[in-house]
Amino acid sequence: MSFPHGLRIRRARPDEGDRYAAFAVARFRETYDTGYETERLERHIASAFSSTLQRAELEATDRDTLVLASERGWEAFVVLHREVAPPAVVATNPIEIGRFYLHPDWHGRGVAAALMEHCATVARAAGHDALWLCVWEHNGRAQRFYEKAGFVHVGTHPFIFGGIPDDDRLYVRTL
Ligand SMILES: CC(C)(COP(=O)(O)OP(=O)(O)OC[C@H]1O[C@@H](n2cnc3c(N)ncnc32)[C@H](O)[C@@H]1OP(=O)(O)O)[C@@H](O)C(=O)NCCC(=O)NCCS
């Protein structure tokens, strides 16, 4: 599949744990620092991101981490996670979109839609019949984007952020 603006898609390599952690932390701070208390956000970041943790994720066999890259480096990443789906996901062989983050330079430019369509194509080819994901209740932009991409809000799902439980919104897209 070809991507807009000359971006290229590939799988992240296990030796990119450092790069993955740094890119993900920057995207998390941008996305959540206006909604969560700084202390809680930093607690979450400390528990979820380090070169060791991301290296382990890149070596894990239950997920594929795809990267959109340009000349300057990583521009977006998405995690296709073969995780047990919550009961509200009615499908035979669903797969989770575990993380979906773009550098802000690409917001609103069609890159996210192309990346999501790539995920749908890859998932279909692997025999999956649905995509599911969780999104923070206050992340209106992501919710609107997922709805435009064909996802339907089917319920809530608990998510621990910085040691405190939240009820994320659960979305499903049948393939
Ligand atoms: C979420 C993300 C992937 C969406 O990609 P995008 O290119 O920004 O999406 P689009 O511009 O195609 O669509 C966003 C829509 O939300 C709307 N929107 C923007 N801010 C909004 C808000 N606060 N509340 C509701 N809708 C909002 C936009 O107007 C647009 O809708 P429209 O096309 O009908 O006008 C991208 O913004 C991103 O990477 N954000 C940071 C990381 C993130 O939040 N990831 C999701 C984690 S679950």
PDB file of C-alpha atoms and ligand atoms in Angstrom:
ATOM      1  CA  MET A   1       0.000   0.000   0.000  1.00  0.00           C
ATOM      2  CA  SER A   2       1.258   3.495  -0.783  1.00  0.00           C
ATOM      3  CA  PHE A   3       0.911   6.275   1.797  1.00  0.00           C
ATOM      4  CA  PRO A   4       0.421  10.012   1.285  1.00  0.00           C
ATOM      5  CA  HIS A   5       3.382  12.422   1.476  1.00  0.00           C
ATOM      6  CA  GLY A   6       5.976   9.728   0.687  1.00  0.00           C
ATOM      7  CA  LEU A   7       5.607   8.054   4.091  1.00  0.00           C
ATOM      8  CA  ARG A   8       6.653   4.412   4.230  1.00  0.00           C
ATOM      9  CA  ILE A   9       5.234   1.648   6.392  1.00  0.00           C
ATOM     10  CA  ARG A  10       7.303  -1.085   8.005  1.00  0.00           C
ATOM     11  CA  ARG A  11       7.447  -3.231  11.101  1.00  0.00           C
ATOM     12  CA  ALA A  12       9.375  -1.768  14.016  1.00  0.00           C
ATOM     13  CA  ARG A  13      12.553  -3.733  14.769  1.00  0.00           C
ATOM     14  CA  PRO A  14      13.422  -5.101  18.228  1.00  0.00           C
ATOM     15  CA  ASP A  15      16.554  -2.922  18.274  1.00  0.00           C
ATOM     16  CA  GLU A  16      14.314   0.189  18.141  1.00  0.00           C
ATOM     17  CA  GLY A  17      13.185   0.040  21.785  1.00  0.00           C
ATOM     18  CA  ASP A  18      14.834   3.420  22.522  1.00  0.00           C
ATOM     19  CA  ARG A  19      13.294   5.135  19.518  1.00  0.00           C
ATOM     20  CA  TYR A  20       9.870   3.626  20.193  1.00  0.00           C
ATOM     21  CA  ALA A  21       9.891   4.686  23.855  1.00  0.00           C
ATOM     22  CA  ALA A  22      10.988   8.257  23.054  1.00  0.00           C
ATOM     23  CA  PHE A  23       8.446   8.680  20.241  1.00  0.00           C
ATOM     24  CA  ALA A  24       5.600   7.185  22.288  1.00  0.00           C
ATOM     25  CA  VAL A  25       6.360   9.317  25.368  1.00  0.00           C
ATOM     26  CA  ALA A  26       6.306  12.490  23.256  1.00  0.00           C
ATOM     27  CA  ARG A  27       2.953  11.493  21.707  1.00  0.00           C
ATOM     28  CA  PHE A  28       1.477  10.581  25.135  1.00  0.00           C
ATOM     29  CA  ARG A  29       2.496  13.946  26.642  1.00  0.00           C
ATOM     30  CA  GLU A  30       0.937  15.843  23.709  1.00  0.00           C
ATOM     31  CA  THR A  31      -2.249  13.820  23.804  1.00  0.00           C
ATOM     32  CA  TYR A  32      -2.933  13.679  27.533  1.00  0.00           C
ATOM     33  CA  ASP A  33      -1.212  16.574  29.307  1.00  0.00           C
ATOM     34  CA  THR A  34      -4.196  18.883  29.064  1.00  0.00           C
ATOM     35  CA  GLY A  35      -6.589  16.284  30.460  1.00  0.00           C
ATOM     36  CA  TYR A  36      -4.697  14.423  33.178  1.00  0.00           C
ATOM     37  CA  GLU A  37      -2.858  15.828  36.199  1.00  0.00           C
ATOM     38  CA  THR A  38       0.856  15.963  35.406  1.00  0.00           C
ATOM     39  CA  GLU A  39       1.720  13.630  38.290  1.00  0.00           C
ATOM     40  CA  ARG A  40      -0.699  10.952  37.086  1.00  0.00           C
ATOM     41  CA  LEU A  41       0.447  11.273  33.478  1.00  0.00           C
ATOM     42  CA  GLU A  42       4.101  10.974  34.489  1.00  0.00           C
ATOM     43  CA  ARG A  43       3.293   7.943  36.683  1.00  0.00           C
ATOM     44  CA  HIS A  44       1.677   6.282  33.690  1.00  0.00           C
ATOM     45  CA  ILE A  45       4.575   7.165  31.407  1.00  0.00           C
ATOM     46  CA  ALA A  46       7.103   5.826  33.931  1.00  0.00           C
ATOM     47  CA  SER A  47       5.217   2.526  34.207  1.00  0.00           C
ATOM     48  CA  ALA A  48       4.539   2.035  30.487  1.00  0.00           C
ATOM     49  CA  PHE A  49       7.561   3.373  28.604  1.00  0.00           C
ATOM     50  CA  SER A  50      11.284   2.661  28.679  1.00  0.00           C
ATOM     51  CA  SER A  51      13.689   1.269  26.125  1.00  0.00           C
ATOM     52  CA  THR A  52      13.538  -2.093  27.953  1.00  0.00           C
ATOM     53  CA  LEU A  53       9.731  -2.240  28.008  1.00  0.00           C
ATOM     54  CA  GLN A  54       9.353  -1.262  24.364  1.00  0.00           C
ATOM     55  CA  ARG A  55      12.113  -3.637  23.313  1.00  0.00           C
ATOM     56  CA  ALA A  56      10.198  -6.458  25.057  1.00  0.00           C
ATOM     57  CA  GLU A  57       7.016  -5.379  23.238  1.00  0.00           C
ATOM     58  CA  LEU A  58       8.844  -5.385  19.914  1.00  0.00           C
ATOM     59  CA  GLU A  59      10.095  -8.914  20.615  1.00  0.00           C
ATOM     60  CA  ALA A  60       6.689 -10.219  21.767  1.00  0.00           C
ATOM     61  CA  THR A  61       4.864 -12.617  19.469  1.00  0.00           C
ATOM     62  CA  ASP A  62       1.356 -11.448  20.426  1.00  0.00           C
ATOM     63  CA  ARG A  63       1.632  -8.083  18.636  1.00  0.00           C
ATOM     64  CA  ASP A  64       2.916  -6.347  15.533  1.00  0.00           C
ATOM     65  CA  THR A  65       4.097  -2.754  15.828  1.00  0.00           C
ATOM     66  CA  LEU A  66       3.893  -0.911  12.517  1.00  0.00           C
ATOM     67  CA  VAL A  67       5.709   2.362  11.929  1.00  0.00           C
ATOM     68  CA  LEU A  68       5.140   5.082   9.373  1.00  0.00           C
ATOM     69  CA  ALA A  69       8.483   6.707   8.683  1.00  0.00           C
ATOM     70  CA  SER A  70       9.858   9.628   6.679  1.00  0.00           C
ATOM     71  CA  GLU A  71      13.407  10.863   6.107  1.00  0.00           C
ATOM     72  CA  ARG A  72      13.385  12.451   9.573  1.00  0.00           C
ATOM     73  CA  GLY A  73      12.361   9.223  11.356  1.00  0.00           C
ATOM     74  CA  TRP A  74       9.176   7.858  12.968  1.00  0.00           C
ATOM     75  CA  GLU A  75       5.991   9.764  12.141  1.00  0.00           C
ATOM     76  CA  ALA A  76       3.320   7.380  13.485  1.00  0.00           C
ATOM     77  CA  PHE A  77       2.930   3.941  14.972  1.00  0.00           C
ATOM     78  CA  VAL A  78       0.162   1.442  15.511  1.00  0.00           C
ATOM     79  CA  VAL A  79       0.089  -1.788  17.479  1.00  0.00           C
ATOM     80  CA  LEU A  80      -1.952  -4.743  16.238  1.00  0.00           C
ATOM     81  CA  HIS A  81      -2.378  -6.777  19.402  1.00  0.00           C
ATOM     82  CA  ARG A  82      -3.689 -10.348  19.448  1.00  0.00           C
ATOM     83  CA  GLU A  83      -5.421  -9.821  22.807  1.00  0.00           C
ATOM     84  CA  VAL A  84      -8.546 -11.483  24.211  1.00  0.00           C
ATOM     85  CA  ALA A  85     -11.413  -9.130  23.376  1.00  0.00           C
ATOM     86  CA  PRO A  86     -14.006  -7.959  25.923  1.00  0.00           C
ATOM     87  CA  PRO A  87     -17.423  -9.680  25.643  1.00  0.00           C
ATOM     88  CA  ALA A  88     -19.020  -6.615  23.998  1.00  0.00           C
ATOM     89  CA  VAL A  89     -16.856  -7.279  20.937  1.00  0.00           C
ATOM     90  CA  VAL A  90     -19.098  -9.617  18.965  1.00  0.00           C
ATOM     91  CA  ALA A  91     -16.810 -11.292  16.432  1.00  0.00           C
ATOM     92  CA  THR A  92     -15.200 -14.663  15.784  1.00  0.00           C
ATOM     93  CA  ASN A  93     -11.582 -13.575  15.486  1.00  0.00           C
ATOM     94  CA  PRO A  94     -11.153  -9.913  16.454  1.00  0.00           C
ATOM     95  CA  ILE A  95      -7.834  -8.109  16.873  1.00  0.00           C
ATOM     96  CA  GLU A  96      -7.081  -5.058  19.018  1.00  0.00           C
ATOM     97  CA  ILE A  97      -5.633  -1.786  17.775  1.00  0.00           C
ATOM     98  CA  GLY A  98      -3.485  -1.402  20.890  1.00  0.00           C
ATOM     99  CA  ARG A  99      -1.988   2.036  20.200  1.00  0.00           C
ATOM    100  CA  PHE A 100      -2.527   4.472  17.324  1.00  0.00           C
ATOM    101  CA  TYR A 101      -0.469   7.680  17.456  1.00  0.00           C
ATOM    102  CA  LEU A 102       0.645  10.207  14.847  1.00  0.00           C
ATOM    103  CA  HIS A 103       3.125  13.053  15.131  1.00  0.00           C
ATOM    104  CA  PRO A 104       0.982  16.236  15.238  1.00  0.00           C
ATOM    105  CA  ASP A 105       2.448  17.426  11.910  1.00  0.00           C
ATOM    106  CA  TRP A 106       0.258  14.743  10.285  1.00  0.00           C
ATOM    107  CA  HIS A 107      -3.025  15.345  12.073  1.00  0.00           C
ATOM    108  CA  GLY A 108      -5.878  16.246   9.741  1.00  0.00           C
ATOM    109  CA  ARG A 109      -3.949  15.313   6.575  1.00  0.00           C
ATOM    110  CA  GLY A 110      -5.398  11.913   5.677  1.00  0.00           C
ATOM    111  CA  VAL A 111      -2.443   9.955   7.046  1.00  0.00           C
ATOM    112  CA  ALA A 112      -4.397   8.484   9.965  1.00  0.00           C
ATOM    113  CA  ALA A 113      -7.151   7.270   7.628  1.00  0.00           C
ATOM    114  CA  ALA A 114      -4.599   5.621   5.324  1.00  0.00           C
ATOM    115  CA  LEU A 115      -2.914   3.960   8.308  1.00  0.00           C
ATOM    116  CA  MET A 116      -6.220   2.643   9.613  1.00  0.00           C
ATOM    117  CA  GLU A 117      -7.113   1.232   6.183  1.00  0.00           C
ATOM    118  CA  HIS A 118      -3.728  -0.472   6.098  1.00  0.00           C
ATOM    119  CA  CYS A 119      -4.492  -2.050   9.491  1.00  0.00           C
ATOM    120  CA  ALA A 120      -7.870  -3.257   8.199  1.00  0.00           C
ATOM    121  CA  THR A 121      -6.231  -4.799   5.134  1.00  0.00           C
ATOM    122  CA  VAL A 122      -3.521  -6.523   7.188  1.00  0.00           C
ATOM    123  CA  ALA A 123      -6.063  -7.790   9.722  1.00  0.00           C
ATOM    124  CA  ARG A 124      -8.406  -9.123   7.033  1.00  0.00           C
ATOM    125  CA  ALA A 125      -5.519 -10.883   5.300  1.00  0.00           C
ATOM    126  CA  ALA A 126      -4.634 -12.562   8.617  1.00  0.00           C
ATOM    127  CA  GLY A 127      -8.204 -13.874   8.978  1.00  0.00           C
ATOM    128  CA  HIS A 128      -9.545 -11.357  11.496  1.00  0.00           C
ATOM    129  CA  ASP A 129     -13.185 -10.296  11.218  1.00  0.00           C
ATOM    130  CA  ALA A 130     -13.148  -7.210  13.455  1.00  0.00           C
ATOM    131  CA  LEU A 131     -10.901  -4.479  14.854  1.00  0.00           C
ATOM    132  CA  TRP A 132     -11.472  -3.274  18.404  1.00  0.00           C
ATOM    133  CA  LEU A 133      -9.904  -0.528  20.481  1.00  0.00           C
ATOM    134  CA  CYS A 134     -10.267   1.551  23.614  1.00  0.00           C
ATOM    135  CA  VAL A 135     -10.151   5.338  23.733  1.00  0.00           C
ATOM    136  CA  TRP A 136     -10.125   7.814  26.611  1.00  0.00           C
ATOM    137  CA  GLU A 137     -13.593   9.288  27.162  1.00  0.00           C
ATOM    138  CA  HIS A 138     -12.241  12.860  26.815  1.00  0.00           C
ATOM    139  CA  ASN A 139     -10.317  12.242  23.574  1.00  0.00           C
ATOM    140  CA  GLY A 140     -13.008  13.657  21.290  1.00  0.00           C
ATOM    141  CA  ARG A 141     -10.765  13.959  18.258  1.00  0.00           C
ATOM    142  CA  ALA A 142      -9.785  10.271  18.314  1.00  0.00           C
ATOM    143  CA  GLN A 143     -13.407   9.194  18.858  1.00  0.00           C
ATOM    144  CA  ARG A 144     -14.569  11.241  15.892  1.00  0.00           C
ATOM    145  CA  PHE A 145     -11.732   9.839  13.777  1.00  0.00           C
ATOM    146  CA  TYR A 146     -12.608   6.240  14.726  1.00  0.00           C
ATOM    147  CA  GLU A 147     -16.276   6.851  13.924  1.00  0.00           C
ATOM    148  CA  LYS A 148     -15.310   8.239  10.493  1.00  0.00           C
ATOM    149  CA  ALA A 149     -13.199   5.095  10.004  1.00  0.00           C
ATOM    150  CA  GLY A 150     -16.238   2.862  10.550  1.00  0.00           C
ATOM    151  CA  PHE A 151     -15.931   2.046  14.259  1.00  0.00           C
ATOM    152  CA  VAL A 152     -19.007   1.827  16.476  1.00  0.00           C
ATOM    153  CA  HIS A 153     -19.102   2.627  20.198  1.00  0.00           C
ATOM    154  CA  VAL A 154     -20.222  -0.586  21.925  1.00  0.00           C
ATOM    155  CA  GLY A 155     -19.534   0.044  25.613  1.00  0.00           C
ATOM    156  CA  THR A 156     -16.823   0.824  28.128  1.00  0.00           C
ATOM    157  CA  HIS A 157     -13.656  -0.973  29.170  1.00  0.00           C
ATOM    158  CA  PRO A 158     -11.583  -0.455  32.335  1.00  0.00           C
ATOM    159  CA  PHE A 159      -8.091   0.965  31.848  1.00  0.00           C
ATOM    160  CA  ILE A 160      -5.555   1.726  34.585  1.00  0.00           C
ATOM    161  CA  PHE A 161      -3.837   5.056  33.891  1.00  0.00           C
ATOM    162  CA  GLY A 162      -1.184   6.203  36.344  1.00  0.00           C
ATOM    163  CA  GLY A 163      -2.417   3.678  38.906  1.00  0.00           C
ATOM    164  CA  ILE A 164      -6.048   4.897  38.824  1.00  0.00           C
ATOM    165  CA  PRO A 165      -8.851   3.121  36.911  1.00  0.00           C
ATOM    166  CA  ASP A 166     -10.672   4.884  34.066  1.00  0.00           C
ATOM    167  CA  ASP A 167     -13.561   3.710  31.953  1.00  0.00           C
ATOM    168  CA  ASP A 168     -12.368   3.975  28.363  1.00  0.00           C
ATOM    169  CA  ARG A 169     -14.826   3.837  25.468  1.00  0.00           C
ATOM    170  CA  LEU A 170     -14.790   0.572  23.566  1.00  0.00           C
ATOM    171  CA  TYR A 171     -15.103   0.733  19.771  1.00  0.00           C
ATOM    172  CA  VAL A 172     -15.483  -2.054  17.214  1.00  0.00           C
ATOM    173  CA  ARG A 173     -15.265  -2.142  13.449  1.00  0.00           C
ATOM    174  CA  THR A 174     -16.473  -5.233  11.634  1.00  0.00           C
ATOM    175  CA  LEU A 175     -14.247  -6.125   8.694  1.00  0.00           C
TER     176      LEU A 175
HETATM  177  C1  LIG B   1      -6.460  10.495  16.731  1.00  0.00           C
HETATM  178  C2  LIG B   1      -5.725  10.685  15.412  1.00  0.00           C
HETATM  179  C3  LIG B   1      -5.091   9.386  14.978  1.00  0.00           C
HETATM  180  C4  LIG B   1      -6.757  11.122  14.358  1.00  0.00           C
HETATM  181  O1  LIG B   1      -6.095  11.466  13.169  1.00  0.00           O
HETATM  182  P1  LIG B   1      -6.437  12.866  12.461  1.00  0.00           P
HETATM  183  O2  LIG B   1      -5.703  12.966  11.200  1.00  0.00           O
HETATM  184  O3  LIG B   1      -6.172  13.925  13.482  1.00  0.00           O
HETATM  185  O4  LIG B   1      -8.008  12.680  12.227  1.00  0.00           O
HETATM  186  P2  LIG B   1      -8.971  13.478  11.268  1.00  0.00           P
HETATM  187  O5  LIG B   1      -8.512  14.908  11.137  1.00  0.00           O
HETATM  188  O6  LIG B   1      -9.161  12.692  10.026  1.00  0.00           O
HETATM  189  O7  LIG B   1     -10.334  13.412  12.082  1.00  0.00           O
HETATM  190  C5  LIG B   1     -10.479  14.050  13.312  1.00  0.00           C
HETATM  191  C6  LIG B   1     -11.909  14.529  13.453  1.00  0.00           C
HETATM  192  O8  LIG B   1     -12.127  14.952  14.802  1.00  0.00           O
HETATM  193  C7  LIG B   1     -12.661  16.275  14.813  1.00  0.00           C
HETATM  194  N1  LIG B   1     -12.211  16.864  16.058  1.00  0.00           N
HETATM  195  C8  LIG B   1     -11.083  17.543  16.322  1.00  0.00           C
HETATM  196  N2  LIG B   1     -11.037  17.868  17.628  1.00  0.00           N
HETATM  197  C9  LIG B   1     -12.165  17.361  18.197  1.00  0.00           C
HETATM  198  C10 LIG B   1     -12.694  17.357  19.516  1.00  0.00           C
HETATM  199  N3  LIG B   1     -12.029  17.931  20.531  1.00  0.00           N
HETATM  200  N4  LIG B   1     -13.882  16.730  19.737  1.00  0.00           N
HETATM  201  C11 LIG B   1     -14.540  16.130  18.735  1.00  0.00           C
HETATM  202  N5  LIG B   1     -14.088  16.097  17.443  1.00  0.00           N
HETATM  203  C12 LIG B   1     -12.912  16.711  17.196  1.00  0.00           C
HETATM  204  C13 LIG B   1     -12.111  16.908  13.551  1.00  0.00           C
HETATM  205  O9  LIG B   1     -12.876  18.026  13.161  1.00  0.00           O
HETATM  206  C14 LIG B   1     -12.250  15.728  12.579  1.00  0.00           C
HETATM  207  O10 LIG B   1     -13.576  15.515  12.196  1.00  0.00           O
HETATM  208  P3  LIG B   1     -14.136  16.014  10.750  1.00  0.00           P
HETATM  209  O11 LIG B   1     -13.262  15.386   9.712  1.00  0.00           O
HETATM  210  O12 LIG B   1     -15.543  15.530  10.739  1.00  0.00           O
HETATM  211  O13 LIG B   1     -13.995  17.524  10.767  1.00  0.00           O
HETATM  212  C15 LIG B   1      -4.625  11.794  15.544  1.00  0.00           C
HETATM  213  O14 LIG B   1      -5.239  13.036  15.814  1.00  0.00           O
HETATM  214  C16 LIG B   1      -3.618  11.483  16.624  1.00  0.00           C
HETATM  215  O15 LIG B   1      -2.639  10.774  16.405  1.00  0.00           O
HETATM  216  N6  LIG B   1      -3.874  12.062  17.823  1.00  0.00           N
HETATM  217  C17 LIG B   1      -2.973  11.895  18.958  1.00  0.00           C
HETATM  218  C18 LIG B   1      -2.944  10.469  19.453  1.00  0.00           C
HETATM  219  C19 LIG B   1      -4.289   9.879  19.799  1.00  0.00           C
HETATM  220  O16 LIG B   1      -5.160  10.549  20.348  1.00  0.00           O
HETATM  221  N7  LIG B   1      -4.418   8.599  19.482  1.00  0.00           N
HETATM  222  C20 LIG B   1      -5.601   7.836  19.778  1.00  0.00           C
HETATM  223  C21 LIG B   1      -5.436   7.125  21.049  1.00  0.00           C
HETATM  224  S1  LIG B   1      -6.824   6.047  21.384  1.00  0.00           S
END
